[in-house]
Amino acid sequence: MKSCSAISLSGGQGKTTTIFFTALLLAKSGKKVLAIDADPQANLTFYLDHEVQPNEPSLMEVLNKQVSVEDGIYETKYPNLYLIPADRGLFKVSEFLSSSGAGAFILKQRLRQVKDIFDFALIDVQPSRSQICSTAAGASQYVIIPTEANVKGVNSLVETMSFLSEQAELEAFGGKVLGVVPFRDRWVGNNQTTEGRQNIEAMQELAQGAPILPSIRESEQFKKAIRSGQLLSEIGYPDLQYPFEKIVEALTHGR
Ligand SMILES: Nc1ncnc2c1ncn2[C@@H]1O[C@H](COP(=O)(O)OP(=O)(O)O)[C@@H](O)[C@H]1O
Ligand SMILES: [Mg+2]
């Protein structure tokens, strides 16, 4: 099983969008995918049409070991795509993770139980320097950093790179940054806007050698595809799907 997180320490950077389409694309190509919602906002859980019921285990119970990992995994309406869901209560797990003394390693350790069942684990991560974020990074062989193509995004990239360096120094993160994915890149017809281009150039300088992957273009079609539960190619926009195809390619060939 290969594991990959989307981490970017601000909201609205494209993390959930990236995990959703990458997971769907992999699942539709026949790979067995475990999507993990590690954000108390629970947008990924919502996108995958799941709602955590009061008596049902979610990522929280998986992390604090109230249940086995298998008991926290649910089918989705998509073949091959499974989910460990989250709800608002997930923030409470931070206390458990910090008191355990080895919080950064807990998700990694829990996922070991299902490593022979899934081809990929894709984790949508809370945008803050939290124990949840550390444990997600700790469980990840790869990290994707979605970054909005504007000033806020560039700041988020700086924060995220510094967080990952800190975690690496503590030996809590031993993975690799697969790449930075510029998000909501604005194009007019066939031309990238100057602002978009300049922001992506700024990202290049701040990415510490990590590749800048093809950007996710600003478009209403992403929401439409999510709402209808389809790939962008399936609703007639194969070009917009290109960044996720590149992520799949990088994940598949990465060692
Ligand atoms: N290509 C796009 N262009 C414009 N808006 C988008 C695009 N893709 C997603 N969105 C919207 O942008 C918002 C932020 O994206 P999201 O993936 O939820 O970010 P994050 O998970 O980092 O907070 C969401 O409301 C989403 O519907
Ligand atoms: Mg999100």
Short mmCIF file of C-alpha atoms and ligand atoms in Angstrom, two decimals:
data_model
loop_
_atom_site.label_atom_id
_atom_site.label_comp_id
_atom_site.label_asym_id
_atom_site.label_seq_id
_atom_site.Cartn_x
_atom_site.Cartn_y
_atom_site.Cartn_z
CA MET A 1 0.00 0.00 0.00
CA LYS A 2 1.25 3.45 -0.88
CA SER A 3 0.20 6.32 1.34
CA CYS A 4 -0.18 9.94 0.40
CA SER A 5 -1.48 13.00 2.25
CA ALA A 6 -2.68 16.33 0.93
CA ILE A 7 -1.24 18.89 3.34
CA SER A 8 -1.45 22.67 3.08
CA LEU A 9 -1.72 24.74 6.21
CA SER A 10 -4.53 27.05 5.12
CA GLY A 11 -8.14 26.37 4.24
CA GLY A 12 -9.37 26.58 0.67
CA GLN A 13 -6.14 25.36 -0.93
CA GLY A 14 -7.63 22.40 -2.82
CA LYS A 15 -6.74 19.54 -0.46
CA THR A 16 -10.14 17.90 -0.42
CA THR A 17 -10.62 18.44 -4.14
CA THR A 18 -7.25 16.83 -4.86
CA ILE A 19 -7.85 13.82 -2.62
CA PHE A 20 -11.39 13.32 -3.94
CA PHE A 21 -10.50 13.27 -7.64
CA THR A 22 -7.25 11.36 -7.19
CA ALA A 23 -9.04 8.71 -5.12
CA LEU A 24 -11.88 8.44 -7.65
CA LEU A 25 -9.50 8.20 -10.57
CA LEU A 26 -7.44 5.46 -8.92
CA ALA A 27 -10.55 3.53 -7.85
CA LYS A 28 -12.06 3.74 -11.33
CA SER A 29 -8.83 2.39 -12.79
CA GLY A 30 -9.27 -0.69 -10.60
CA LYS A 31 -7.00 0.16 -7.68
CA LYS A 32 -8.27 -0.48 -4.20
CA VAL A 33 -8.27 2.86 -2.43
CA LEU A 34 -8.70 3.84 1.20
CA ALA A 35 -9.64 7.51 1.57
CA ILE A 36 -9.03 8.88 5.06
CA ASP A 37 -10.68 12.04 6.28
CA ALA A 38 -8.29 13.62 8.79
CA ASP A 39 -10.04 16.98 8.91
CA PRO A 40 -12.75 17.71 11.51
CA GLN A 41 -14.46 19.80 8.82
CA ALA A 42 -15.29 16.43 7.27
CA ASN A 43 -15.65 17.70 3.71
CA LEU A 44 -14.23 14.53 2.20
CA THR A 45 -16.70 12.45 4.21
CA PHE A 46 -19.49 14.66 2.86
CA TYR A 47 -18.20 14.42 -0.74
CA LEU A 48 -18.26 10.65 -0.43
CA ASP A 49 -21.88 10.76 0.79
CA HIS A 50 -21.12 9.48 4.25
CA GLU A 51 -22.37 10.80 7.55
CA VAL A 52 -20.91 9.52 10.81
CA GLN A 53 -23.73 8.24 13.04
CA PRO A 54 -23.40 8.73 16.83
CA ASN A 55 -22.66 5.07 17.53
CA GLU A 56 -20.45 4.46 14.50
CA PRO A 57 -16.65 4.47 14.66
CA SER A 58 -14.76 7.08 12.62
CA LEU A 59 -11.11 8.09 12.37
CA MET A 60 -11.22 9.21 15.98
CA GLU A 61 -12.00 5.72 17.32
CA VAL A 62 -9.44 4.21 14.93
CA LEU A 63 -6.73 6.54 16.24
CA ASN A 64 -7.52 6.18 19.91
CA LYS A 65 -7.77 2.42 19.47
CA GLN A 66 -11.34 1.99 20.59
CA VAL A 67 -11.89 -0.15 17.49
CA SER A 68 -9.82 -2.11 15.01
CA VAL A 69 -8.99 -0.27 11.80
CA GLU A 70 -11.32 -2.50 9.78
CA ASP A 71 -14.25 -1.39 11.91
CA GLY A 72 -13.61 2.22 10.96
CA ILE A 73 -13.64 1.52 7.21
CA TYR A 74 -16.84 1.98 5.20
CA GLU A 75 -17.80 1.22 1.64
CA THR A 76 -18.68 4.19 -0.54
CA LYS A 77 -21.01 4.23 -3.53
CA TYR A 78 -17.93 3.80 -5.74
CA PRO A 79 -16.50 0.33 -6.33
CA ASN A 80 -12.95 -0.02 -4.95
CA LEU A 81 -13.20 3.17 -2.92
CA TYR A 82 -13.44 2.91 0.87
CA LEU A 83 -13.50 5.58 3.56
CA ILE A 84 -12.41 6.17 7.13
CA PRO A 85 -14.74 9.09 7.84
CA ALA A 86 -14.49 12.06 10.17
CA ASP A 87 -16.86 14.37 11.93
CA ARG A 88 -16.52 17.55 13.99
CA GLY A 89 -15.57 15.52 17.07
CA LEU A 90 -12.26 14.51 15.49
CA PHE A 91 -10.47 17.48 17.07
CA LYS A 92 -10.79 15.72 20.43
CA VAL A 93 -8.30 13.08 19.34
CA SER A 94 -5.47 15.63 19.58
CA GLU A 95 -5.33 15.22 23.33
CA PHE A 96 -5.00 11.46 23.04
CA LEU A 97 -2.30 11.78 20.38
CA SER A 98 -0.21 14.24 22.38
CA SER A 99 -0.53 12.31 25.63
CA SER A 100 0.50 9.07 23.95
CA GLY A 101 4.00 10.49 23.43
CA ALA A 102 4.29 9.03 19.95
CA GLY A 103 1.30 10.67 18.30
CA ALA A 104 3.08 11.15 14.99
CA PHE A 105 3.40 7.39 14.53
CA ILE A 106 -0.07 6.26 15.49
CA LEU A 107 -1.84 6.48 12.12
CA LYS A 108 1.13 4.79 10.45
CA GLN A 109 0.99 1.98 12.95
CA ARG A 110 -2.80 1.62 12.60
CA LEU A 111 -2.62 1.48 8.81
CA ARG A 112 -0.17 -1.41 8.95
CA GLN A 113 -3.15 -3.64 9.69
CA VAL A 114 -4.66 -2.99 6.26
CA LYS A 115 -1.56 -2.58 4.12
CA ASP A 116 -2.20 -5.81 2.23
CA ILE A 117 -5.84 -4.95 1.52
CA PHE A 118 -5.45 -1.58 -0.21
CA ASP A 119 -3.24 -0.32 -3.03
CA PHE A 120 -3.41 3.29 -1.88
CA ALA A 121 -4.29 5.24 1.26
CA LEU A 122 -5.08 8.89 0.50
CA ILE A 123 -5.38 11.26 3.43
CA ASP A 124 -7.15 14.62 3.49
CA VAL A 125 -5.51 16.58 6.29
CA GLN A 126 -6.65 19.30 8.65
CA PRO A 127 -5.00 22.62 7.79
CA SER A 128 -3.22 23.37 11.06
CA ARG A 129 -0.03 22.51 12.88
CA SER A 130 -1.84 19.91 14.95
CA GLN A 131 -1.31 16.41 16.27
CA ILE A 132 -3.72 15.24 13.56
CA CYS A 133 -1.53 16.81 10.93
CA SER A 134 1.61 15.23 12.45
CA THR A 135 0.10 11.76 12.54
CA ALA A 136 -1.08 12.11 8.93
CA ALA A 137 2.39 13.24 7.81
CA GLY A 138 3.91 10.40 9.84
CA ALA A 139 1.78 7.87 7.99
CA SER A 140 2.62 9.24 4.54
CA GLN A 141 5.22 8.07 2.09
CA TYR A 142 4.20 10.98 -0.11
CA VAL A 143 2.80 14.43 0.46
CA ILE A 144 1.05 16.61 -2.09
CA ILE A 145 0.86 20.31 -1.30
CA PRO A 146 -2.08 21.98 -3.02
CA THR A 147 -1.49 25.71 -3.04
CA GLU A 148 -3.84 28.40 -4.23
CA ALA A 149 -2.27 30.52 -6.94
CA ASN A 150 -2.38 33.74 -4.90
CA VAL A 151 -0.63 35.38 -1.96
CA LYS A 152 -2.51 33.36 0.66
CA GLY A 153 -1.53 30.18 -1.15
CA VAL A 154 2.12 31.13 -1.33
CA ASN A 155 2.08 31.77 2.44
CA SER A 156 0.44 28.42 3.00
CA LEU A 157 3.22 26.76 1.00
CA VAL A 158 5.90 28.42 3.14
CA GLU A 159 4.17 27.28 6.34
CA THR A 160 3.69 23.76 5.02
CA MET A 161 7.31 23.35 3.91
CA SER A 162 8.51 24.54 7.31
CA PHE A 163 6.10 22.20 9.13
CA LEU A 164 7.32 19.23 7.07
CA SER A 165 10.98 20.14 7.70
CA GLU A 166 10.31 20.28 11.43
CA GLN A 167 8.56 16.92 11.32
CA ALA A 168 11.41 15.45 9.30
CA GLU A 169 13.95 16.77 11.78
CA LEU A 170 12.03 15.04 14.57
CA GLU A 171 12.04 11.92 12.39
CA ALA A 172 8.24 12.02 12.56
CA PHE A 173 7.99 12.46 8.77
CA GLY A 174 10.12 10.29 6.55
CA GLY A 175 8.23 10.73 3.30
CA LYS A 176 8.77 12.71 0.17
CA VAL A 177 7.01 15.76 -1.21
CA LEU A 178 5.55 14.45 -4.45
CA GLY A 179 4.89 17.97 -5.61
CA VAL A 180 3.14 21.28 -5.22
CA VAL A 181 -0.16 21.55 -7.07
CA PRO A 182 -1.17 25.11 -7.91
CA PHE A 183 -4.91 25.47 -7.29
CA ARG A 184 -7.45 27.78 -8.97
CA ASP A 185 -4.96 28.84 -11.57
CA ARG A 186 -6.72 31.42 -13.74
CA TRP A 187 -6.64 31.16 -17.49
CA VAL A 188 -8.39 33.29 -20.06
CA GLY A 189 -9.04 31.08 -23.05
CA ASN A 190 -5.73 29.45 -23.83
CA ASN A 191 -3.68 31.97 -21.87
CA GLN A 192 -2.58 31.77 -18.28
CA THR A 193 -3.07 35.09 -16.46
CA THR A 194 0.04 37.04 -15.48
CA GLU A 195 -0.93 36.79 -11.82
CA GLY A 196 -1.24 33.01 -12.08
CA ARG A 197 2.12 32.70 -13.77
CA GLN A 198 3.87 34.94 -11.24
CA ASN A 199 2.42 33.06 -8.29
CA ILE A 200 3.52 29.75 -9.73
CA GLU A 201 7.02 31.15 -10.25
CA ALA A 202 7.00 32.18 -6.59
CA MET A 203 5.96 28.64 -5.64
CA GLN A 204 8.89 27.27 -7.60
CA GLU A 205 11.33 29.27 -5.51
CA LEU A 206 9.72 28.19 -2.24
CA ALA A 207 9.23 24.51 -3.05
CA GLN A 208 12.76 23.53 -1.96
CA GLY A 209 13.33 21.41 -5.02
CA ALA A 210 9.96 19.66 -4.99
CA PRO A 211 8.36 19.63 -8.43
CA ILE A 212 5.52 21.98 -9.35
CA LEU A 213 2.88 19.67 -10.79
CA PRO A 214 0.33 20.71 -13.43
CA SER A 215 -2.11 23.22 -11.98
CA ILE A 216 -5.79 22.83 -11.20
CA ARG A 217 -7.55 25.47 -13.22
CA GLU A 218 -10.15 27.82 -11.82
CA SER A 219 -13.49 26.41 -12.98
CA GLU A 220 -17.04 25.78 -11.81
CA GLN A 221 -16.93 22.30 -13.31
CA PHE A 222 -15.09 20.84 -10.31
CA LYS A 223 -18.04 21.53 -8.00
CA LYS A 224 -20.40 20.09 -10.59
CA ALA A 225 -18.36 16.92 -10.90
CA ILE A 226 -18.15 16.53 -7.11
CA ARG A 227 -21.87 17.09 -6.73
CA SER A 228 -22.68 14.50 -9.37
CA GLY A 229 -20.03 12.11 -8.07
CA GLN A 230 -18.31 11.86 -11.42
CA LEU A 231 -14.87 12.40 -12.85
CA LEU A 232 -14.28 15.59 -14.82
CA SER A 233 -13.75 13.46 -17.91
CA GLU A 234 -17.16 11.89 -17.39
CA ILE A 235 -18.91 15.27 -17.41
CA GLY A 236 -17.10 16.32 -20.59
CA TYR A 237 -13.96 18.09 -19.28
CA PRO A 238 -11.08 15.67 -19.73
CA ASP A 239 -8.54 18.54 -19.87
CA LEU A 240 -9.41 19.64 -16.34
CA GLN A 241 -8.64 16.15 -15.10
CA TYR A 242 -5.02 16.31 -16.27
CA PRO A 243 -3.49 17.36 -12.88
CA PHE A 244 -5.03 14.33 -11.16
CA GLU A 245 -3.82 12.02 -13.90
CA LYS A 246 -0.32 13.36 -13.31
CA ILE A 247 -0.64 12.77 -9.56
CA VAL A 248 -1.78 9.20 -10.22
CA GLU A 249 1.18 8.72 -12.54
CA ALA A 250 3.64 10.10 -9.97
CA LEU A 251 2.14 7.97 -7.21
CA THR A 252 2.14 4.85 -9.35
CA HIS A 253 5.74 5.21 -10.45
CA GLY A 254 7.10 6.59 -7.20
CA ARG A 255 9.01 4.14 -5.09
N1 LIG B 1 -10.92 24.20 -9.89
C1 LIG B 1 -11.64 24.93 -9.04
N2 LIG B 1 -11.91 26.22 -9.30
C2 LIG B 1 -12.58 26.97 -8.40
N3 LIG B 1 -13.05 26.52 -7.22
C3 LIG B 1 -12.82 25.24 -6.92
C4 LIG B 1 -12.11 24.38 -7.80
N4 LIG B 1 -12.04 23.17 -7.23
C5 LIG B 1 -12.66 23.25 -6.04
N5 LIG B 1 -13.13 24.49 -5.84
C6 LIG B 1 -13.80 25.02 -4.63
O1 LIG B 1 -12.80 25.67 -3.84
C7 LIG B 1 -13.07 25.50 -2.46
C8 LIG B 1 -11.82 25.02 -1.73
O2 LIG B 1 -11.42 23.75 -2.18
P1 LIG B 1 -11.10 22.55 -1.17
O3 LIG B 1 -10.62 21.41 -1.98
O4 LIG B 1 -12.28 22.31 -0.29
O5 LIG B 1 -9.91 23.16 -0.32
P2 LIG B 1 -9.31 22.68 1.11
O6 LIG B 1 -9.68 21.24 1.29
O7 LIG B 1 -7.84 22.90 1.00
O8 LIG B 1 -9.94 23.56 2.14
C9 LIG B 1 -14.24 24.54 -2.38
O9 LIG B 1 -15.41 25.28 -2.11
C10 LIG B 1 -14.32 23.92 -3.75
O10 LIG B 1 -15.63 23.58 -4.10
MG MG B 2 -10.73 20.40 2.88
#
